[in-house]
PDB file of C-alpha atoms in Angstrom:
ATOM      1  CA  GLY U  16     239.975-105.830 -28.724  1.00 74.00           C
ATOM      2  CA  GLN U  17     239.774-103.422 -31.707  1.00 84.00           C
ATOM      3  CA  ASN U  18     242.697-102.221 -33.048  1.00 90.00           C
ATOM      4  CA  ILE U  19     244.080-100.159 -36.218  1.00 94.00           C
ATOM      5  CA  ASP U  20     247.761-100.000 -36.966  1.00 95.00           C
ATOM      6  CA  GLN U  21     249.525 -97.661 -39.320  1.00 96.00           C
ATOM      7  CA  PRO U  22     253.025 -96.117 -39.564  1.00 97.00           C
ATOM      8  CA  THR U  23     253.601 -92.916 -37.729  1.00 95.00           C
ATOM      9  CA  GLU U  24     255.490 -91.145 -40.222  1.00 97.00           C
ATOM     10  CA  MET U  25     256.717 -91.467 -43.754  1.00 98.00           C
ATOM     11  CA  THR U  26     258.963 -89.415 -46.127  1.00 97.00           C
ATOM     12  CA  ALA U  27     258.695 -89.152 -49.841  1.00 97.00           C
ATOM     13  CA  THR U  28     259.932 -87.167 -52.634  1.00 97.00           C
ATOM     14  CA  GLU U  29     257.832 -84.798 -54.655  1.00 97.00           C
ATOM     15  CA  GLY U  30     256.754 -86.643 -57.955  1.00 97.00           C
ATOM     16  CA  ALA U  31     257.376 -89.906 -56.479  1.00 97.00           C
ATOM     17  CA  ILE U  32     254.858 -92.785 -55.366  1.00 97.00           C
ATOM     18  CA  VAL U  33     254.104 -93.704 -51.670  1.00 98.00           C
ATOM     19  CA  GLN U  34     252.097 -96.351 -50.069  1.00 98.00           C
ATOM     20  CA  ILE U  35     250.679 -96.191 -46.661  1.00 98.00           C
ATOM     21  CA  ASN U  36     249.662 -99.467 -45.147  1.00 98.00           C
ATOM     22  CA  CYS U  37     247.025-100.077 -42.356  1.00 98.00           C
ATOM     23  CA  THR U  38     246.173-103.365 -40.628  1.00 97.00           C
ATOM     24  CA  TYR U  39     242.911-103.526 -38.729  1.00 96.00           C
ATOM     25  CA  GLN U  40     241.188-105.838 -36.233  1.00 95.00           C
ATOM     26  CA  THR U  41     237.622-105.155 -35.527  1.00 92.00           C
ATOM     27  CA  SER U  42     234.522-106.746 -34.136  1.00 89.00           C
ATOM     28  CA  GLY U  43     232.841-107.217 -37.358  1.00 89.00           C
ATOM     29  CA  PHE U  44     233.649-105.048 -40.394  1.00 90.00           C
ATOM     30  CA  ASN U  45     231.660-102.843 -42.607  1.00 84.00           C
ATOM     31  CA  GLY U  46     234.388-101.245 -44.650  1.00 89.00           C
ATOM     32  CA  LEU U  47     237.624 -99.225 -44.456  1.00 92.00           C
ATOM     33  CA  PHE U  48     238.018 -95.538 -44.880  1.00 92.00           C
ATOM     34  CA  TRP U  49     240.881 -93.379 -45.652  1.00 94.00           C
ATOM     35  CA  TYR U  50     240.856 -89.566 -44.452  1.00 93.00           C
ATOM     36  CA  GLN U  51     243.295 -86.835 -45.164  1.00 95.00           C
ATOM     37  CA  GLN U  52     244.202 -84.342 -42.558  1.00 92.00           C
ATOM     38  CA  HIS U  53     246.144 -81.277 -43.041  1.00 93.00           C
ATOM     39  CA  ALA U  54     247.719 -79.570 -40.049  1.00 88.00           C
ATOM     40  CA  GLY U  55     244.999 -77.674 -38.044  1.00 84.00           C
ATOM     41  CA  GLU U  56     242.274 -78.752 -40.106  1.00 87.00           C
ATOM     42  CA  ALA U  57     239.436 -81.366 -39.857  1.00 87.00           C
ATOM     43  CA  PRO U  58     239.842 -84.767 -41.701  1.00 89.00           C
ATOM     44  CA  THR U  59     238.413 -84.903 -45.119  1.00 89.00           C
ATOM     45  CA  PHE U  60     237.097 -88.075 -46.693  1.00 86.00           C
ATOM     46  CA  LEU U  61     239.278 -89.772 -49.274  1.00 91.00           C
ATOM     47  CA  SER U  62     238.006 -93.200 -50.019  1.00 90.00           C
ATOM     48  CA  TYR U  63     236.014 -96.197 -48.847  1.00 88.00           C
ATOM     49  CA  ASN U  64     236.489 -99.920 -49.481  1.00 90.00           C
ATOM     50  CA  VAL U  65     234.136-102.833 -48.446  1.00 87.00           C
ATOM     51  CA  LEU U  66     235.045-105.274 -51.321  1.00 90.00           C
ATOM     52  CA  ASP U  67     238.601-106.798 -51.865  1.00 94.00           C
ATOM     53  CA  GLY U  68     240.520-105.138 -54.449  1.00 95.00           C
ATOM     54  CA  LEU U  69     241.765-101.660 -55.654  1.00 95.00           C
ATOM     55  CA  GLU U  70     239.783 -98.533 -56.068  1.00 91.00           C
ATOM     56  CA  GLU U  71     241.306 -95.792 -58.137  1.00 92.00           C
ATOM     57  CA  LYS U  72     240.545 -92.091 -57.843  1.00 88.00           C
ATOM     58  CA  GLY U  73     242.770 -89.925 -59.628  1.00 93.00           C
ATOM     59  CA  ARG U  74     246.226 -89.759 -58.111  1.00 96.00           C
ATOM     60  CA  PHE U  75     244.971 -91.661 -55.130  1.00 96.00           C
ATOM     61  CA  SER U  76     244.073 -95.307 -54.868  1.00 96.00           C
ATOM     62  CA  SER U  77     243.010 -97.559 -52.048  1.00 97.00           C
ATOM     63  CA  PHE U  78     243.431-101.363 -51.608  1.00 97.00           C
ATOM     64  CA  LEU U  79     241.676-103.692 -49.288  1.00 97.00           C
ATOM     65  CA  SER U  80     242.135-107.275 -48.553  1.00 97.00           C
ATOM     66  CA  ARG U  81     239.430-108.444 -45.960  1.00 95.00           C
ATOM     67  CA  SER U  82     241.003-111.820 -45.341  1.00 95.00           C
ATOM     68  CA  LYS U  83     244.342-110.259 -44.263  1.00 96.00           C
ATOM     69  CA  GLY U  84     242.839-107.394 -42.336  1.00 96.00           C
ATOM     70  CA  TYR U  85     244.842-105.082 -44.399  1.00 96.00           C
ATOM     71  CA  SER U  86     244.580-101.917 -46.584  1.00 98.00           C
ATOM     72  CA  TYR U  87     246.758 -99.397 -48.155  1.00 98.00           C
ATOM     73  CA  LEU U  88     246.490 -96.089 -49.646  1.00 98.00           C
ATOM     74  CA  LEU U  89     248.689 -95.310 -52.772  1.00 98.00           C
ATOM     75  CA  LEU U  90     249.542 -91.669 -53.691  1.00 97.00           C
ATOM     76  CA  LYS U  91     251.203 -91.105 -57.193  1.00 97.00           C
ATOM     77  CA  GLU U  92     252.788 -88.119 -58.603  1.00 97.00           C
ATOM     78  CA  LEU U  93     253.160 -86.654 -55.217  1.00 97.00           C
ATOM     79  CA  GLN U  94     252.813 -82.901 -54.694  1.00 97.00           C
ATOM     80  CA  MET U  95     253.754 -80.788 -51.891  1.00 97.00           C
ATOM     81  CA  LYS U  96     250.119 -80.114 -50.826  1.00 96.00           C
ATOM     82  CA  ASP U  97     249.917 -83.807 -50.154  1.00 97.00           C
ATOM     83  CA  SER U  98     251.983 -83.277 -47.012  1.00 97.00           C
ATOM     84  CA  ALA U  99     249.426 -84.123 -44.429  1.00 97.00           C
ATOM     85  CA  SER U 100     248.341 -86.960 -41.944  1.00 96.00           C
ATOM     86  CA  TYR U 101     246.382 -90.081 -43.588  1.00 97.00           C
ATOM     87  CA  LEU U 102     243.848 -91.685 -41.145  1.00 95.00           C
ATOM     88  CA  CYS U 103     242.736 -95.146 -41.527  1.00 95.00           C
ATOM     89  CA  ALA U 104     239.504 -96.172 -39.861  1.00 93.00           C
ATOM     90  CA  ALA U 105     237.485 -99.313 -40.001  1.00 92.00           C
ATOM     91  CA  LEU U 106     233.726 -99.578 -39.587  1.00 85.00           C
ATOM     92  CA  ASP U 107     232.827-102.180 -37.096  1.00 84.00           C
ATOM     93  CA  SER U 108     229.746-104.360 -36.804  1.00 81.00           C
ATOM     94  CA  ASN U 109     227.941-101.562 -34.939  1.00 74.00           C
ATOM     95  CA  TYR U 110     228.823 -99.061 -37.612  1.00 71.00           C
ATOM     96  CA  GLN U 111     231.180 -97.460 -35.211  1.00 77.00           C
ATOM     97  CA  LEU U 112     234.403 -95.992 -36.775  1.00 82.00           C
ATOM     98  CA  ILE U 113     237.649 -97.342 -35.154  1.00 87.00           C
ATOM     99  CA  TRP U 114     240.463 -94.981 -35.985  1.00 89.00           C
ATOM    100  CA  GLY U 115     244.078 -95.210 -36.535  1.00 92.00           C
ATOM    101  CA  ALA U 116     246.418 -92.596 -34.905  1.00 91.00           C
ATOM    102  CA  GLY U 117     247.321 -91.514 -38.459  1.00 94.00           C
ATOM    103  CA  THR U 118     250.405 -91.486 -40.905  1.00 96.00           C
ATOM    104  CA  LYS U 119     252.257 -88.166 -41.112  1.00 96.00           C
ATOM    105  CA  LEU U 120     253.407 -87.802 -44.615  1.00 98.00           C
ATOM    106  CA  ILE U 121     256.255 -85.423 -45.383  1.00 97.00           C
ATOM    107  CA  ILE U 122     256.914 -84.583 -49.033  1.00 97.00           C
ATOM    108  CA  LYS U 123     260.387 -83.309 -49.851  1.00 96.00           C
ATOM    109  CA  PRO U 124     261.358 -81.260 -52.962  1.00 94.00           C
TER     110      PRO U 124
ATOM    111  CA  GLY N  14     223.868 -75.514 -44.059  1.00 52.00           C
ATOM    112  CA  ALA N  15     226.143 -77.067 -46.758  1.00 76.00           C
ATOM    113  CA  GLY N  16     228.546 -78.651 -44.193  1.00 90.00           C
ATOM    114  CA  VAL N  17     229.080 -79.478 -40.588  1.00 94.00           C
ATOM    115  CA  SER N  18     229.564 -76.283 -38.261  1.00 95.00           C
ATOM    116  CA  GLN N  19     230.846 -75.949 -34.800  1.00 96.00           C
ATOM    117  CA  SER N  20     231.146 -73.116 -32.296  1.00 96.00           C
ATOM    118  CA  PRO N  21     233.070 -71.610 -30.895  1.00 96.00           C
ATOM    119  CA  SER N  22     236.094 -72.022 -33.344  1.00 94.00           C
ATOM    120  CA  ASN N  23     238.375 -71.247 -30.180  1.00 95.00           C
ATOM    121  CA  LYS N  24     237.693 -71.060 -26.536  1.00 96.00           C
ATOM    122  CA  VAL N  25     240.263 -70.203 -23.863  1.00 97.00           C
ATOM    123  CA  THR N  26     239.114 -71.039 -20.400  1.00 96.00           C
ATOM    124  CA  GLU N  27     240.273 -71.174 -16.757  1.00 96.00           C
ATOM    125  CA  LYS N  28     240.794 -74.471 -14.919  1.00 97.00           C
ATOM    126  CA  GLY N  29     237.655 -75.135 -13.124  1.00 97.00           C
ATOM    127  CA  LYS N  30     235.104 -73.446 -15.309  1.00 97.00           C
ATOM    128  CA  ASP N  31     232.432 -75.008 -17.506  1.00 98.00           C
ATOM    129  CA  VAL N  32     232.395 -74.884 -21.331  1.00 98.00           C
ATOM    130  CA  GLU N  33     229.776 -75.822 -23.885  1.00 98.00           C
ATOM    131  CA  LEU N  34     230.707 -76.623 -27.341  1.00 98.00           C
ATOM    132  CA  ARG N  35     228.070 -76.688 -30.147  1.00 97.00           C
ATOM    133  CA  CYS N  36     227.798 -78.731 -33.355  1.00 97.00           C
ATOM    134  CA  ASP N  37     225.381 -78.186 -36.286  1.00 96.00           C
ATOM    135  CA  PRO N  38     225.294 -81.198 -38.352  1.00 94.00           C
ATOM    136  CA  ILE N  39     224.603 -81.499 -42.209  1.00 92.00           C
ATOM    137  CA  SER N  40     220.797 -81.300 -42.641  1.00 90.00           C
ATOM    138  CA  GLY N  41     219.180 -84.608 -42.692  1.00 86.00           C
ATOM    139  CA  HIS N  42     222.131 -86.640 -41.270  1.00 89.00           C
ATOM    140  CA  THR N  43     220.806 -88.693 -38.598  1.00 87.00           C
ATOM    141  CA  ALA N  44     224.016 -89.820 -37.037  1.00 88.00           C
ATOM    142  CA  LEU N  45     226.305 -87.528 -35.186  1.00 91.00           C
ATOM    143  CA  TYR N  46     229.780 -87.991 -33.578  1.00 91.00           C
ATOM    144  CA  TRP N  47     231.971 -86.204 -30.961  1.00 94.00           C
ATOM    145  CA  TYR N  48     235.752 -86.750 -31.112  1.00 92.00           C
ATOM    146  CA  ARG N  49     238.763 -85.276 -29.315  1.00 93.00           C
ATOM    147  CA  GLN N  50     242.243 -84.869 -30.832  1.00 89.00           C
ATOM    148  CA  SER N  51     245.125 -83.681 -28.865  1.00 88.00           C
ATOM    149  CA  LEU N  52     248.074 -82.240 -30.664  1.00 81.00           C
ATOM    150  CA  GLY N  53     249.875 -84.921 -32.890  1.00 74.00           C
ATOM    151  CA  GLN N  54     247.604 -87.553 -31.960  1.00 78.00           C
ATOM    152  CA  GLY N  55     244.790 -89.601 -33.759  1.00 79.00           C
ATOM    153  CA  LEU N  56     241.042 -89.179 -33.171  1.00 84.00           C
ATOM    154  CA  GLU N  57     239.608 -90.222 -29.703  1.00 87.00           C
ATOM    155  CA  PHE N  58     236.018 -91.258 -29.780  1.00 85.00           C
ATOM    156  CA  LEU N  59     233.872 -89.535 -27.424  1.00 91.00           C
ATOM    157  CA  ILE N  60     230.058 -90.250 -28.152  1.00 91.00           C
ATOM    158  CA  TYR N  61     227.774 -91.060 -30.919  1.00 86.00           C
ATOM    159  CA  PHE N  62     224.094 -90.125 -31.461  1.00 89.00           C
ATOM    160  CA  GLN N  63     221.530 -91.767 -33.541  1.00 85.00           C
ATOM    161  CA  GLY N  64     218.610 -89.418 -33.622  1.00 86.00           C
ATOM    162  CA  ASN N  65     218.408 -87.936 -30.078  1.00 88.00           C
ATOM    163  CA  SER N  66     219.673 -90.956 -28.424  1.00 88.00           C
ATOM    164  CA  ALA N  67     223.195 -91.768 -27.642  1.00 86.00           C
ATOM    165  CA  PRO N  68     223.520 -95.701 -27.817  1.00 77.00           C
ATOM    166  CA  ASP N  69     227.429 -95.466 -27.176  1.00 75.00           C
ATOM    167  CA  LYS N  70     228.838 -93.209 -24.489  1.00 79.00           C
ATOM    168  CA  SER N  71     231.791 -95.228 -23.952  1.00 78.00           C
ATOM    169  CA  GLY N  72     234.267 -92.804 -24.919  1.00 85.00           C
ATOM    170  CA  LEU N  73     233.463 -89.983 -22.571  1.00 91.00           C
ATOM    171  CA  PRO N  74     236.631 -89.746 -20.313  1.00 90.00           C
ATOM    172  CA  SER N  75     234.914 -88.768 -17.123  1.00 91.00           C
ATOM    173  CA  ASP N  76     231.526 -87.757 -15.506  1.00 93.00           C
ATOM    174  CA  ARG N  77     232.585 -84.199 -16.198  1.00 96.00           C
ATOM    175  CA  PHE N  78     231.779 -84.710 -19.816  1.00 97.00           C
ATOM    176  CA  SER N  79     227.975 -84.916 -21.162  1.00 95.00           C
ATOM    177  CA  ALA N  80     226.421 -84.284 -24.434  1.00 96.00           C
ATOM    178  CA  GLU N  81     223.134 -83.915 -25.552  1.00 95.00           C
ATOM    179  CA  ARG N  82     221.191 -83.681 -28.935  1.00 94.00           C
ATOM    180  CA  THR N  83     217.769 -82.258 -29.502  1.00 88.00           C
ATOM    181  CA  GLY N  84     215.430 -82.373 -32.433  1.00 86.00           C
ATOM    182  CA  GLY N  85     217.664 -84.843 -34.108  1.00 83.00           C
ATOM    183  CA  SER N  86     219.927 -81.833 -35.007  1.00 92.00           C
ATOM    184  CA  VAL N  87     222.116 -79.574 -32.991  1.00 95.00           C
ATOM    185  CA  SER N  88     224.345 -81.294 -30.251  1.00 97.00           C
ATOM    186  CA  THR N  89     226.181 -79.866 -27.383  1.00 97.00           C
ATOM    187  CA  LEU N  90     228.987 -81.097 -25.517  1.00 97.00           C
ATOM    188  CA  THR N  91     229.438 -79.839 -21.932  1.00 97.00           C
ATOM    189  CA  ILE N  92     232.685 -80.164 -20.065  1.00 97.00           C
ATOM    190  CA  GLN N  93     232.235 -79.428 -16.409  1.00 97.00           C
ATOM    191  CA  ARG N  94     235.133 -78.112 -14.034  1.00 97.00           C
ATOM    192  CA  THR N  95     237.473 -78.296 -16.926  1.00 97.00           C
ATOM    193  CA  GLN N  96     241.012 -79.415 -16.397  1.00 97.00           C
ATOM    194  CA  GLN N  97     244.230 -78.687 -18.199  1.00 96.00           C
ATOM    195  CA  GLU N  98     244.311 -82.089 -19.953  1.00 95.00           C
ATOM    196  CA  ASP N  99     240.943 -81.343 -21.515  1.00 96.00           C
ATOM    197  CA  SER N 100     242.761 -78.948 -23.763  1.00 96.00           C
ATOM    198  CA  ALA N 101     242.436 -80.392 -27.327  1.00 96.00           C
ATOM    199  CA  VAL N 102     240.673 -79.853 -30.547  1.00 94.00           C
ATOM    200  CA  TYR N 103     237.057 -81.088 -30.244  1.00 96.00           C
ATOM    201  CA  LEU N 104     235.608 -82.382 -33.785  1.00 94.00           C
ATOM    202  CA  CYS N 105     231.899 -83.030 -34.655  1.00 95.00           C
ATOM    203  CA  ALA N 106     231.038 -85.311 -37.550  1.00 92.00           C
ATOM    204  CA  SER N 107     227.797 -86.206 -39.054  1.00 91.00           C
ATOM    205  CA  SER N 108     226.703 -89.024 -41.408  1.00 87.00           C
ATOM    206  CA  SER N 109     223.597 -90.416 -42.962  1.00 77.00           C
ATOM    207  CA  ARG N 110     222.904 -94.150 -42.835  1.00 65.00           C
ATOM    208  CA  LEU N 111     220.498 -93.810 -45.646  1.00 56.00           C
ATOM    209  CA  ALA N 112     223.523 -93.598 -47.869  1.00 51.00           C
ATOM    210  CA  GLY N 113     224.962 -96.779 -49.302  1.00 47.00           C
ATOM    211  CA  TYR N 114     227.867 -96.518 -46.917  1.00 55.00           C
ATOM    212  CA  GLU N 115     228.472 -94.261 -43.816  1.00 67.00           C
ATOM    213  CA  THR N 116     230.966 -91.445 -44.523  1.00 79.00           C
ATOM    214  CA  GLN N 117     231.532 -89.135 -41.807  1.00 84.00           C
ATOM    215  CA  TYR N 118     231.766 -85.372 -42.727  1.00 88.00           C
ATOM    216  CA  PHE N 119     233.690 -83.478 -40.146  1.00 90.00           C
ATOM    217  CA  GLY N 120     233.303 -79.813 -38.864  1.00 92.00           C
ATOM    218  CA  PRO N 121     236.072 -77.648 -38.579  1.00 91.00           C
ATOM    219  CA  GLY N 122     236.544 -78.288 -34.791  1.00 94.00           C
ATOM    220  CA  THR N 123     236.625 -76.257 -31.621  1.00 96.00           C
ATOM    221  CA  ARG N 124     240.124 -75.606 -30.296  1.00 95.00           C
ATOM    222  CA  LEU N 125     239.869 -75.552 -26.385  1.00 97.00           C
ATOM    223  CA  LEU N 126     242.686 -74.378 -24.261  1.00 96.00           C
ATOM    224  CA  VAL N 127     242.475 -74.623 -20.427  1.00 96.00           C
ATOM    225  CA  LEU N 128     244.797 -72.491 -18.631  1.00 95.00           C
TER     226      LEU N 128
END
């Protein structure tokens, strides 16, 4: 079956760095997405990885290892506004997004 | 429009009534998705349209749920004889496979409460 695993909740301190991990098992693979979702709002696109390696975009970076079925989202210089849920989603061979349940990130001052 | 729009933004209905939710995708986006999200939960895939056809209806929870898309644009999700467990946020997303990769852009959602 198809499955995405990510931690349910994480806590970090303002100004620090946090890494949110995601492992996936899908029928075929066409890339890995990270979305951010603030409470009561729709998800917004953060990143897309299809090749192995690290993609950096400002304070956010996303890493992919296809051989390990593993990705992480790295958030640096955490700000209070980064408190949100972070959704990992893998694109399968039929171009369907398989979603994880999301990681709720709590930022403390 | 500039983004995906959905209507209504909120809907309160009585158990047993039918509801219709509307999604207006980004102009030119050929793919349209419906998801459901219960409070504190992840996204639950419902149905996917490519153009006007729905190659994947596997996520529809029961035969009370149906969806259609006309003109390759607007889609409606209909829930018949609503039940309390249907209460959730219903999200629509659209994407274009003409892009180098598929990024789904989400609408603001319809918050459905069945009393």
